[in-house]
Amino acid sequence: ETGVTQTPRHLVMGMTNKKSLKCEQHLGHNAMYWYKQSAKKPLELMFVYNFKEQTENNSVPSRFSPECPNSSHLFLHLHTLQPEDSALYLCASSPWPGFDTGELFFGEGSRLTVL
Amino acid sequence: KQEVTQIPAALSVPEGENLVLNCSFTDSAIYNLQWFRQDPGKGLTSLLLIQSSQREQTSGRLNASLDKSSGRSTLYIAASQPGDSATYLCAVKGTSGTYKYIFGTGTRLKVLA
């Protein structure tokens, strides 16, 4: 399998549930990202990890909890979400821009609906 | 603070037309600029990446140019086809050492058969 893979593709959850989104990249990249895409808004960067270390947290509410156990896997743990958190959550990866082009590659996204 | 704008927000053209999509950014100190395509409900597919030292990149019927001094990039699509219908987004990465890519809101393109 190649590229960036996200599971699940679709998720419906209640506000009291706990769920997780998973992302896996097979490109040998060291940086991984979570983006949120809501209707009629630009992509919002949520978190960035470089070599498993978090380098960016874009003031994301604590009900979103990222986890990066290694350079190939990234999780987004979700708990007590709000209906306004419904969106497409996109995972991406890139090589470290300092040593390569820094080209960004995306997964297919996880469509989250919070009831 | 970097801001990226894409105009127009939506575009509808007949098949076969050559067309230009625009991307403007406010801070010219960029590391690279990347154009993406997004089909409804799907992820983003990378089309072209232009490094800050480059003026343009080409891939098939696509050509992207970069003018850092004026804060502009254009994506030229030659001989458009219905399969080109999608939303096109541009993103810029700054030179500050951050991994932050700033995205525009996209241009939604429809090519009519």
XYZ file of C-alpha atoms in Angstrom:
228
model
C 0.000 0.000 0.000
C 1.298 3.438 -0.867
C 0.521 7.053 -0.027
C -1.436 8.307 2.950
C -4.266 6.147 4.282
C -6.988 7.334 6.637
C -9.539 5.269 8.560
C -12.414 5.356 9.018
C -13.621 7.230 5.955
C -16.910 8.079 7.632
C -17.750 8.389 11.324
C -20.952 9.352 13.117
C -20.751 9.915 16.843
C -22.755 11.357 19.687
C -21.436 14.189 21.803
C -20.581 11.847 24.676
C -18.746 9.235 22.607
C -15.015 8.645 22.371
C -13.597 7.693 18.998
C -10.281 7.882 17.146
C -9.187 8.700 13.620
C -6.142 6.914 12.234
C -3.639 7.960 9.606
C -0.774 5.954 8.152
C 1.779 7.078 5.590
C 3.966 4.810 3.454
C 6.079 7.573 1.889
C 8.980 7.617 4.316
C 8.144 11.157 5.412
C 8.978 12.514 8.829
C 6.295 15.199 9.187
C 2.586 14.473 9.645
C -0.344 16.867 9.901
C -4.010 17.042 10.858
C -6.179 19.541 8.996
C -9.862 20.351 9.437
C -11.972 21.277 6.433
C -15.365 22.870 7.058
C -17.751 24.117 4.409
C -16.801 27.471 2.858
C -13.686 27.876 5.032
C -9.995 27.431 4.185
C -8.277 24.334 5.458
C -7.389 24.828 9.102
C -4.140 23.377 10.378
C -4.691 21.597 13.699
C -1.454 19.797 14.586
C 1.978 19.100 13.120
C 4.388 16.367 14.183
C 8.004 16.069 13.112
C 9.778 12.816 13.979
C 7.024 12.060 16.538
C 7.441 15.439 18.265
C 4.581 17.921 18.162
C 5.798 21.136 16.543
C 2.502 22.912 16.034
C -0.764 23.103 17.951
C -2.986 25.683 16.353
C -5.012 26.486 19.490
C -7.081 23.344 19.083
C -9.638 22.563 21.854
C -8.567 19.804 24.229
C -11.463 17.593 23.109
C -9.143 16.804 20.162
C -6.099 14.853 21.322
C -3.399 13.857 18.817
C -0.993 10.981 19.172
C 2.047 10.180 17.027
C 3.700 6.919 18.142
C 6.147 6.885 15.195
C 6.848 8.732 11.954
C 4.390 6.580 10.004
C 1.300 6.738 12.214
C -0.845 9.576 13.477
C -4.041 9.423 15.510
C -6.657 11.970 16.458
C -8.572 10.991 19.587
C -12.007 12.551 19.871
C -14.128 12.973 22.996
C -17.130 15.089 24.027
C -17.276 16.752 20.632
C -19.757 19.418 19.596
C -21.965 19.450 16.465
C -19.811 22.282 15.062
C -16.888 19.845 15.021
C -18.552 18.026 12.132
C -16.168 18.346 9.202
C -13.765 16.528 6.927
C -10.554 15.744 8.808
C -7.554 15.418 6.553
C -4.213 13.868 7.349
C -1.122 14.827 5.386
C 2.578 14.079 5.371
C 5.677 15.693 3.949
C 9.430 15.352 4.001
C 11.261 17.850 6.179
C 11.256 21.031 4.061
C 14.845 21.814 4.956
C 16.149 18.764 3.128
C 13.561 18.266 0.417
C 10.887 20.101 -1.491
C 8.482 19.900 1.435
C 5.711 18.697 -0.874
C 2.521 17.916 1.011
C 0.610 14.675 0.391
C -2.924 14.127 1.677
C -5.075 11.164 2.580
C -8.688 10.777 1.464
C -10.039 12.247 4.691
C -12.396 11.119 7.452
C -15.880 12.625 7.276
C -17.016 13.200 10.860
C -20.617 13.904 11.851
C -21.374 14.782 15.469
C -24.995 14.389 16.489
C 0.384 37.100 8.912
C 0.207 35.287 5.572
C -3.155 35.363 3.808
C -3.976 33.472 0.626
C -6.808 34.484 -1.688
C -8.190 32.665 -4.702
C -10.321 34.378 -7.287
C -12.782 33.533 -8.698
C -14.501 31.365 -6.096
C -16.341 29.485 -8.832
C -15.944 29.175 -12.574
C -17.996 27.441 -15.250
C -16.574 27.030 -18.763
C -17.366 25.012 -21.906
C -15.152 22.082 -22.744
C -12.029 22.911 -24.720
C -11.400 26.345 -23.248
C -8.017 27.369 -21.899
C -8.422 28.866 -18.453
C -6.469 30.570 -15.684
C -6.961 30.239 -11.950
C -5.453 32.867 -9.668
C -3.822 32.666 -6.251
C -2.604 35.733 -4.329
C -0.578 35.827 -1.123
C 0.314 38.747 1.108
C 3.822 37.795 2.300
C 6.348 37.221 -0.481
C 8.771 35.375 1.835
C 7.668 31.885 0.884
C 9.491 28.539 0.721
C 7.211 27.022 -1.910
C 3.720 27.157 -3.373
C 1.660 24.087 -4.130
C -1.469 23.614 -6.250
C -3.964 20.908 -5.360
C -7.106 19.416 -6.806
C -9.974 18.234 -4.616
C -12.932 16.202 -5.826
C -16.138 16.363 -3.734
C -15.800 14.542 -0.418
C -12.243 13.470 -1.197
C -8.759 14.398 -0.112
C -6.383 16.763 -1.890
C -4.270 15.601 -4.807
C -1.014 17.443 -5.420
C -0.809 18.881 -8.945
C 2.270 21.070 -9.016
C 4.798 22.420 -6.564
C 6.868 25.517 -7.294
C 9.917 26.249 -5.183
C 10.578 29.878 -4.300
C 13.537 29.964 -6.711
C 11.436 28.745 -9.650
C 9.208 30.727 -11.995
C 6.997 27.934 -13.311
C 6.261 24.230 -13.395
C 4.476 22.152 -16.002
C 2.698 18.824 -15.926
C 0.762 17.734 -18.984
C -1.967 20.317 -19.677
C -1.205 22.182 -16.452
C 1.223 25.038 -16.060
C 1.733 26.969 -12.843
C 3.673 30.215 -12.605
C 4.991 32.088 -9.603
C 5.736 35.793 -9.217
C 6.913 36.248 -5.643
C 7.435 40.003 -5.901
C 3.798 40.583 -6.766
C 2.519 37.805 -4.501
C 0.799 35.905 -7.270
C 0.586 32.465 -8.806
C -1.526 31.309 -11.707
C -2.598 27.829 -12.722
C -3.155 27.526 -16.450
C -5.265 24.600 -17.704
C -5.116 24.010 -21.448
C -7.956 22.474 -23.450
C -10.182 21.899 -20.429
C -12.167 18.653 -20.138
C -15.213 17.663 -18.030
C -12.857 15.497 -15.958
C -11.079 18.667 -14.838
C -14.178 19.652 -12.845
C -13.081 19.915 -9.208
C -12.026 22.464 -6.615
C -8.500 23.794 -7.047
C -6.595 25.029 -4.019
C -3.268 26.723 -3.617
C -1.136 26.651 -0.485
C 2.023 28.537 0.467
C 4.670 27.624 2.972
C 6.657 30.368 4.668
C 10.399 30.453 5.187
C 10.293 30.835 8.943
C 11.150 27.189 9.610
C 7.587 26.316 10.483
C 5.767 23.481 8.805
C 2.711 25.675 8.405
C 1.100 25.685 4.971
C -1.519 28.402 4.478
C -4.380 27.521 2.144
C -6.712 29.582 0.015
C -10.441 28.854 -0.051
C -10.209 27.399 -3.545
C -11.768 27.858 -6.966
C -14.617 25.493 -7.802
C -14.332 24.670 -11.510
C -17.029 23.121 -13.667
C -16.231 22.192 -17.263
C -19.356 21.657 -19.328
C -19.474 18.959 -22.019
